[in-house]
Short mmCIF file of C-alpha atoms and ligand atoms in Angstrom, two decimals:
data_model
loop_
_atom_site.label_atom_id
_atom_site.label_comp_id
_atom_site.label_asym_id
_atom_site.label_seq_id
_atom_site.Cartn_x
_atom_site.Cartn_y
_atom_site.Cartn_z
CA MET A 239 -67.65 -14.64 43.88
CA SER A 240 -69.13 -17.85 42.43
CA GLN A 241 -66.51 -20.49 41.77
CA LYS A 242 -67.07 -23.13 39.15
CA ASN A 243 -67.07 -26.68 40.58
CA GLN A 244 -68.17 -25.38 43.95
CA THR A 245 -70.72 -27.82 45.41
CA LEU A 246 -74.31 -26.71 46.02
CA GLY A 247 -73.78 -27.18 49.76
CA GLU A 248 -70.70 -24.92 49.74
CA PHE A 249 -72.55 -22.35 47.62
CA ILE A 250 -75.52 -22.25 50.02
CA ILE A 251 -73.22 -21.71 53.02
CA GLU A 252 -71.18 -19.03 51.22
CA HIS A 253 -74.28 -17.10 50.14
CA GLN A 254 -76.42 -17.58 53.23
CA SER A 255 -75.32 -14.29 54.80
CA SER A 256 -76.24 -12.36 51.63
CA PHE A 257 -79.87 -13.52 51.93
CA LYS A 258 -81.74 -10.77 53.81
CA TYR A 259 -83.67 -13.24 55.95
CA SER A 260 -80.56 -15.39 56.56
CA SER A 261 -81.74 -17.42 59.51
CA GLY A 262 -80.49 -20.66 57.98
CA GLU A 263 -84.04 -21.96 57.48
CA LEU A 264 -84.06 -21.11 53.78
CA SER A 265 -80.71 -22.85 53.38
CA ARG A 266 -82.15 -25.95 55.03
CA LEU A 267 -85.18 -25.67 52.72
CA ILE A 268 -82.99 -25.58 49.61
CA ASN A 269 -81.04 -28.55 51.01
CA SER A 270 -84.26 -30.55 51.43
CA ILE A 271 -85.18 -29.76 47.81
CA ARG A 272 -81.71 -30.90 46.81
CA LEU A 273 -82.25 -34.29 48.49
CA ALA A 274 -85.73 -34.72 47.00
CA ALA A 275 -84.29 -33.89 43.57
CA LYS A 276 -81.76 -36.71 43.85
CA VAL A 277 -84.40 -39.21 44.98
CA VAL A 278 -86.82 -38.28 42.17
CA ASN A 279 -83.97 -38.18 39.65
CA TYR A 280 -83.14 -41.79 40.49
CA GLU A 281 -86.70 -42.92 39.73
CA VAL A 282 -87.08 -40.75 36.61
CA ASN A 283 -83.85 -42.16 35.20
CA LYS A 284 -84.95 -45.76 35.66
CA ALA A 285 -88.60 -45.19 34.73
CA GLY A 286 -88.19 -47.26 31.58
CA LEU A 287 -86.90 -50.20 33.57
CA VAL A 288 -89.59 -50.68 36.15
CA ASP A 289 -93.30 -50.84 36.05
CA ILE A 290 -93.68 -47.23 37.17
CA LEU A 291 -94.86 -45.83 33.85
CA GLY A 292 -98.35 -45.17 32.79
CA ALA A 293 -101.22 -43.47 34.52
CA ALA A 294 -101.75 -44.11 38.20
CA GLY A 295 -105.40 -44.50 37.33
CA ASP A 296 -106.34 -41.25 39.05
CA THR A 297 -106.83 -37.75 37.72
CA ASN A 298 -105.66 -34.54 39.45
CA ILE A 299 -107.67 -31.37 40.03
CA GLN A 300 -106.64 -30.26 36.56
CA GLY A 301 -108.54 -33.25 35.17
CA GLU A 302 -105.24 -34.60 33.83
CA SER A 303 -104.44 -38.29 34.21
CA GLN A 304 -101.75 -38.66 36.88
CA GLN A 305 -98.67 -40.56 35.80
CA LYS A 306 -97.23 -42.77 38.50
CA LEU A 307 -94.05 -40.64 38.54
CA ASP A 308 -96.21 -37.56 39.13
CA VAL A 309 -97.58 -39.20 42.25
CA TYR A 310 -94.15 -40.43 43.34
CA ALA A 311 -92.48 -37.03 42.87
CA ASN A 312 -95.32 -35.31 44.71
CA GLU A 313 -95.01 -37.68 47.67
CA LYS A 314 -91.22 -37.34 47.86
CA PHE A 315 -91.08 -33.55 47.79
CA ILE A 316 -93.87 -33.28 50.37
CA GLN A 317 -92.15 -35.89 52.56
CA MET A 318 -88.71 -34.21 52.40
CA LEU A 319 -90.14 -30.75 53.09
CA THR A 320 -92.29 -32.04 55.96
CA ASN A 321 -89.73 -34.29 57.66
CA ARG A 322 -87.12 -31.57 57.93
CA ASN A 323 -89.60 -29.42 59.86
CA ILE A 324 -88.82 -26.32 57.80
CA VAL A 325 -92.10 -25.25 56.20
CA CYS A 326 -95.54 -24.51 57.62
CA GLY A 327 -97.47 -25.22 54.41
CA ILE A 328 -97.21 -26.83 50.97
CA ALA A 329 -99.33 -26.46 47.83
CA SER A 330 -98.91 -28.77 44.86
CA GLU A 331 -100.33 -29.19 41.38
CA GLU A 332 -101.15 -32.75 42.45
CA GLU A 333 -103.06 -31.73 45.62
CA ASP A 334 -106.57 -30.26 45.45
CA ASP A 335 -105.97 -28.06 48.54
CA PHE A 336 -102.89 -26.79 50.37
CA ILE A 337 -101.33 -28.90 53.14
CA ALA A 338 -100.91 -27.30 56.61
CA ILE A 339 -97.83 -28.72 58.40
CA ASN A 340 -98.02 -29.20 62.22
CA SER A 341 -100.95 -26.78 62.27
CA ASN A 342 -101.88 -27.74 65.88
CA ASP A 343 -98.40 -27.16 67.28
CA LYS A 344 -98.19 -23.62 68.71
CA ASN A 345 -94.44 -24.10 69.04
CA HIS A 346 -94.26 -24.47 65.31
CA GLN A 347 -92.14 -21.45 64.36
CA ASN A 348 -91.61 -22.23 60.68
CA LYS A 349 -92.24 -19.29 58.41
CA TYR A 350 -91.97 -20.56 54.83
CA VAL A 351 -94.58 -21.99 52.47
CA VAL A 352 -93.61 -23.88 49.31
CA LEU A 353 -95.61 -24.35 46.11
CA ILE A 354 -94.55 -27.09 43.70
CA ASP A 355 -95.24 -28.60 40.33
CA PRO A 356 -93.65 -31.94 41.26
CA LEU A 357 -93.22 -33.26 37.74
CA ASP A 358 -93.91 -30.76 34.98
CA GLY A 359 -94.16 -32.06 31.43
CA SER A 360 -95.20 -35.47 32.71
CA SER A 361 -96.88 -36.34 29.41
CA ASN A 362 -93.29 -36.71 28.13
CA ILE A 363 -92.34 -39.35 30.70
CA ASP A 364 -93.34 -42.37 28.62
CA VAL A 365 -91.47 -41.08 25.55
CA ASN A 366 -88.23 -40.40 27.41
CA VAL A 367 -88.22 -36.63 26.95
CA SER A 368 -86.93 -34.26 29.67
CA VAL A 369 -89.29 -33.37 32.49
CA GLY A 370 -88.84 -31.11 35.51
CA THR A 371 -89.85 -30.05 39.01
CA ILE A 372 -90.71 -26.40 39.69
CA PHE A 373 -90.74 -24.80 43.16
CA SER A 374 -91.67 -21.43 44.63
CA VAL A 375 -91.02 -20.22 48.19
CA TYR A 376 -92.71 -17.45 50.21
CA ARG A 377 -92.57 -16.23 53.79
CA ARG A 378 -95.99 -16.74 55.40
CA VAL A 379 -98.12 -13.62 55.90
CA THR A 380 -100.21 -15.01 58.79
CA GLU A 381 -98.99 -15.23 62.42
CA VAL A 382 -96.20 -17.74 63.10
CA GLY A 383 -97.44 -20.59 65.32
CA THR A 384 -100.97 -20.50 63.84
CA PRO A 385 -102.23 -22.80 61.05
CA VAL A 386 -101.46 -21.45 57.55
CA THR A 387 -104.34 -20.07 55.54
CA LEU A 388 -104.97 -19.65 51.81
CA ASP A 389 -103.67 -16.07 52.12
CA ASP A 390 -100.18 -17.47 52.74
CA PHE A 391 -100.29 -19.04 49.25
CA LEU A 392 -102.18 -16.38 47.29
CA GLN A 393 -99.30 -13.90 47.35
CA LYS A 394 -98.06 -11.95 44.32
CA GLY A 395 -95.05 -13.51 42.61
CA SER A 396 -93.05 -10.40 43.50
CA GLU A 397 -93.14 -11.61 47.15
CA GLN A 398 -91.26 -14.85 46.42
CA VAL A 399 -88.06 -15.32 48.44
CA ALA A 400 -86.79 -18.22 46.32
CA ALA A 401 -87.74 -20.14 43.18
CA GLY A 402 -86.19 -22.73 40.94
CA TYR A 403 -86.49 -25.93 38.98
CA ILE A 404 -84.85 -29.30 38.58
CA ILE A 405 -84.53 -30.49 34.99
CA TYR A 406 -84.23 -34.25 34.55
CA GLY A 407 -82.57 -34.18 31.14
CA THR A 408 -79.40 -35.45 29.49
CA SER A 409 -77.98 -34.34 32.80
CA THR A 410 -79.88 -33.40 35.94
CA MET A 411 -79.62 -29.77 36.99
CA LEU A 412 -80.96 -27.70 39.86
CA VAL A 413 -81.38 -24.04 38.87
CA TYR A 414 -82.56 -21.51 41.45
CA THR A 415 -82.57 -17.93 42.71
CA THR A 416 -83.02 -16.25 46.09
CA GLY A 417 -83.16 -12.82 44.47
CA ASP A 418 -79.43 -12.45 43.84
CA GLY A 419 -79.12 -13.87 40.32
CA VAL A 420 -79.72 -17.35 38.91
CA ASN A 421 -77.22 -20.20 39.36
CA GLY A 422 -77.28 -23.68 37.84
CA PHE A 423 -75.90 -26.82 39.48
CA THR A 424 -75.29 -30.09 37.63
CA LEU A 425 -75.58 -33.44 39.40
CA ASN A 426 -72.61 -35.80 39.29
CA PRO A 427 -74.64 -39.04 39.56
CA ALA A 428 -71.54 -41.07 40.43
CA ILE A 429 -71.23 -39.33 43.80
CA GLY A 430 -74.68 -37.73 44.13
CA THR A 431 -73.31 -34.18 44.39
CA PHE A 432 -74.53 -31.05 42.61
CA TYR A 433 -71.72 -28.80 41.30
CA LEU A 434 -71.95 -25.15 40.24
CA SER A 435 -71.77 -25.49 36.45
CA HIS A 436 -73.71 -22.37 35.30
CA PRO A 437 -72.95 -19.36 37.55
CA LYS A 438 -74.99 -16.17 37.07
CA MET A 439 -77.20 -17.40 34.22
CA GLN A 440 -78.55 -14.63 31.95
CA PHE A 441 -80.91 -14.63 28.97
CA PRO A 442 -79.17 -13.29 25.84
CA LYS A 443 -80.98 -10.00 25.17
CA VAL A 444 -82.09 -11.17 21.73
CA GLY A 445 -82.64 -14.79 20.84
CA THR A 446 -83.62 -16.54 17.62
CA ILE A 447 -85.80 -19.32 19.05
CA TYR A 448 -89.57 -19.14 19.49
CA SER A 449 -91.33 -21.85 21.44
CA VAL A 450 -95.12 -22.29 21.10
CA ASN A 451 -97.51 -25.14 20.30
CA GLU A 452 -98.40 -24.12 16.75
CA GLY A 453 -101.04 -26.84 16.68
CA ASN A 454 -103.18 -24.29 18.49
CA TYR A 455 -102.47 -21.52 15.92
CA ILE A 456 -106.04 -21.18 14.60
CA HIS A 457 -107.30 -20.75 18.20
CA PHE A 458 -104.84 -17.97 19.11
CA PRO A 459 -105.80 -14.25 19.39
CA GLN A 460 -104.85 -12.21 16.30
CA GLY A 461 -101.88 -10.52 18.01
CA ILE A 462 -100.27 -13.89 18.77
CA LYS A 463 -100.91 -15.06 15.19
CA ASP A 464 -99.27 -11.84 13.92
CA TYR A 465 -96.25 -12.37 16.18
CA ILE A 466 -95.79 -15.98 15.02
CA LYS A 467 -95.89 -14.82 11.37
CA TYR A 468 -93.33 -12.11 12.29
CA CYS A 469 -91.05 -14.85 13.71
CA GLN A 470 -91.37 -16.76 10.43
CA MET A 471 -90.65 -13.81 8.09
CA GLU A 472 -87.31 -13.45 6.25
CA GLU A 473 -85.83 -10.23 7.67
CA GLY A 474 -82.80 -9.40 9.81
CA ASP A 475 -82.13 -12.34 12.13
CA ARG A 476 -85.45 -13.95 11.11
CA PRO A 477 -86.92 -16.40 10.39
CA TYR A 478 -86.31 -17.65 13.90
CA THR A 479 -85.96 -21.31 14.70
CA SER A 480 -89.04 -23.02 16.18
CA ARG A 481 -88.38 -25.38 19.09
CA TYR A 482 -91.16 -26.81 21.28
CA ILE A 483 -90.40 -29.69 23.65
CA GLY A 484 -93.77 -29.68 25.42
CA SER A 485 -92.00 -29.39 28.76
CA LEU A 486 -91.92 -25.85 30.17
CA VAL A 487 -88.77 -26.42 32.22
CA SER A 488 -86.87 -27.74 29.18
CA ASP A 489 -88.02 -24.99 26.81
CA PHE A 490 -87.32 -22.30 29.45
CA HIS A 491 -83.86 -23.73 30.26
CA ARG A 492 -82.82 -23.84 26.59
CA ASN A 493 -84.06 -20.30 26.00
CA MET A 494 -82.22 -18.96 29.07
CA ILE A 495 -78.96 -20.36 27.70
CA LYS A 496 -79.42 -19.70 23.96
CA GLY A 497 -81.91 -16.83 23.96
CA GLY A 498 -85.53 -17.22 22.98
CA ILE A 499 -89.18 -16.81 23.86
CA TYR A 500 -91.76 -19.27 25.22
CA LEU A 501 -95.46 -18.59 24.72
CA TYR A 502 -98.49 -20.33 26.15
CA PRO A 503 -101.16 -17.72 25.32
CA LYS A 504 -104.87 -17.77 25.92
CA SER A 505 -106.92 -19.15 23.04
CA SER A 506 -110.50 -19.87 22.04
CA LYS A 507 -109.91 -23.28 23.62
CA THR A 508 -108.34 -22.07 26.89
CA SER A 509 -109.50 -18.56 27.83
CA ALA A 510 -106.79 -18.17 30.52
CA GLY A 511 -104.09 -20.26 28.84
CA LYS A 512 -102.94 -23.55 30.36
CA LEU A 513 -100.11 -22.81 32.78
CA ARG A 514 -100.74 -22.31 36.49
CA LEU A 515 -99.81 -18.97 37.98
CA LEU A 516 -98.66 -20.04 41.43
CA TYR A 517 -96.36 -23.01 40.82
CA GLU A 518 -95.38 -22.65 37.16
CA CYS A 519 -95.55 -19.02 35.93
CA ASN A 520 -94.50 -17.16 39.11
CA PRO A 521 -91.34 -19.20 39.83
CA MET A 522 -90.30 -19.14 36.16
CA ALA A 523 -91.02 -15.40 35.99
CA PHE A 524 -88.88 -14.76 39.10
CA LEU A 525 -86.03 -16.73 37.50
CA ALA A 526 -86.53 -14.93 34.17
CA GLU A 527 -86.29 -11.46 35.71
CA GLU A 528 -83.30 -12.46 37.83
CA ALA A 529 -81.68 -13.66 34.57
CA ASN A 530 -82.23 -10.36 32.75
CA GLY A 531 -85.34 -11.70 30.96
CA LYS A 532 -89.03 -10.81 31.11
CA ALA A 533 -92.32 -12.58 31.83
CA SER A 534 -95.84 -11.27 31.20
CA ASP A 535 -99.35 -12.47 30.48
CA GLY A 536 -99.15 -10.47 27.25
CA ALA A 537 -100.12 -7.23 28.94
CA GLN A 538 -98.95 -7.18 32.56
CA ARG A 539 -95.92 -8.40 34.50
CA ILE A 540 -96.56 -11.93 35.79
CA LEU A 541 -95.07 -11.09 39.20
CA ASP A 542 -97.59 -8.26 39.68
CA ILE A 543 -100.70 -10.46 39.26
CA GLN A 544 -102.71 -10.82 42.47
CA PRO A 545 -103.69 -14.52 42.67
CA SER A 546 -107.32 -15.37 43.45
CA GLU A 547 -107.24 -19.19 43.33
CA LEU A 548 -104.65 -21.87 44.15
CA HIS A 549 -104.76 -23.51 40.70
CA GLN A 550 -105.59 -20.52 38.55
CA ARG A 551 -104.18 -20.36 35.03
CA VAL A 552 -102.76 -17.33 33.21
CA PRO A 553 -101.44 -16.70 29.70
CA PHE A 554 -97.63 -16.89 29.84
CA ILE A 555 -95.02 -15.20 27.61
CA CYS A 556 -91.45 -15.44 28.89
CA GLY A 557 -87.87 -15.15 27.69
CA SER A 558 -85.39 -12.68 26.21
CA THR A 559 -86.61 -9.17 27.02
CA ASN A 560 -86.52 -7.80 23.47
CA MET A 561 -88.53 -10.78 22.17
CA VAL A 562 -91.19 -10.50 24.90
CA ASN A 563 -91.44 -6.76 24.15
CA ASP A 564 -92.01 -7.58 20.45
CA ALA A 565 -94.76 -10.09 21.28
CA GLU A 566 -96.49 -7.60 23.61
CA ALA A 567 -96.35 -4.96 20.85
CA PHE A 568 -98.11 -7.27 18.37
CA ILE A 569 -100.77 -8.13 20.97
CA LYS A 570 -101.36 -4.43 21.69
CA ALA A 571 -101.47 -3.50 18.00
CA ALA A 572 -104.15 -6.13 17.31
CA GLN A 573 -106.47 -4.90 20.06
P1 P6P B 76 -99.38 -28.50 25.30
C1 P6P B 76 -96.84 -29.67 30.59
O1 P6P B 76 -98.11 -30.29 30.78
C2 P6P B 76 -97.07 -28.18 30.49
O2 P6P B 76 -97.67 -27.72 31.66
C3 P6P B 76 -95.76 -27.46 30.20
O3 P6P B 76 -94.67 -28.07 30.78
C4 P6P B 76 -95.69 -27.49 28.69
O4 P6P B 76 -94.93 -26.40 28.15
C5 P6P B 76 -97.16 -27.40 28.27
O5 P6P B 76 -97.93 -27.90 29.37
C6 P6P B 76 -97.43 -28.23 27.04
O6 P6P B 76 -98.81 -28.07 26.75
O7 P6P B 76 -100.82 -28.08 25.31
O8 P6P B 76 -98.58 -27.73 24.25
O9 P6P B 76 -99.15 -29.99 25.20
#
């Protein structure tokens, strides 16, 4: 039974035995993410005070200018995961290729790979709007003790053993699942401890918030346009309220608490949408389903998509089940 005010460390220990692979490694992995979250949180919260804002001058594989905090967060999460000797491979939005850890050490018995978006929503950093870190964890599929291969990362989202995010907002929270529900932990910055503040998080079945960048409206497929007009019509509990923060973690977190739907569909500008399957859509989809919600690309379950590339993008519709079902119905009707 989850007890409010339980610390994250106590929660991990209490629930370790319920995790089917409970060898303690996954617990140590979550603990290393916890430490990285506190380190990154410290920098994010003082970003306005030090010369750490602005582009680092480089661009990532996505062709997006890297903010210095992007680079910092990427380095910290990779460092924490590597130093604790827990994982055998890491993939990151900020790294062109995956990173093999201790690939020449045959005694290396680690069996987990982690995929991260180290600082999602980074375009919001300079305007002091919430940003987040997203992580996804799999067991490797290749032989333990051998170097990881791309196959270890290109697994369907349904194979994830853990996923979660850190939201650096008005308060800093770590929200994650290991397949037994979603639990949220809030950081007490005075003592640097995460406390269980949101046990067993669940999407309300029906929400009244829709979250989409309507600046792209004219580029959307007809079904998406029809659904947005449906959200805006006066009928029943509509019109819905439109909320779009421009930070997936923030929009997702609000919708999971209040009920709602987030859409980043394909468009004439982006034929596969914008969000990355492996380290944005899959972890958020795992969380959504564990929280009684739904996540699809408009036609198929996100967690059933067989990845083909490390940084591939997919259309993403996620949130309260009834709302995602409505959106899918409009897409189907327009075909
Ligand atoms: P747009 C941030 O870059 C991100 O990946 C998500 O966090 C966010 O929801 C989306 O892109 C915002 O994209 O095109 O609406 O600015």
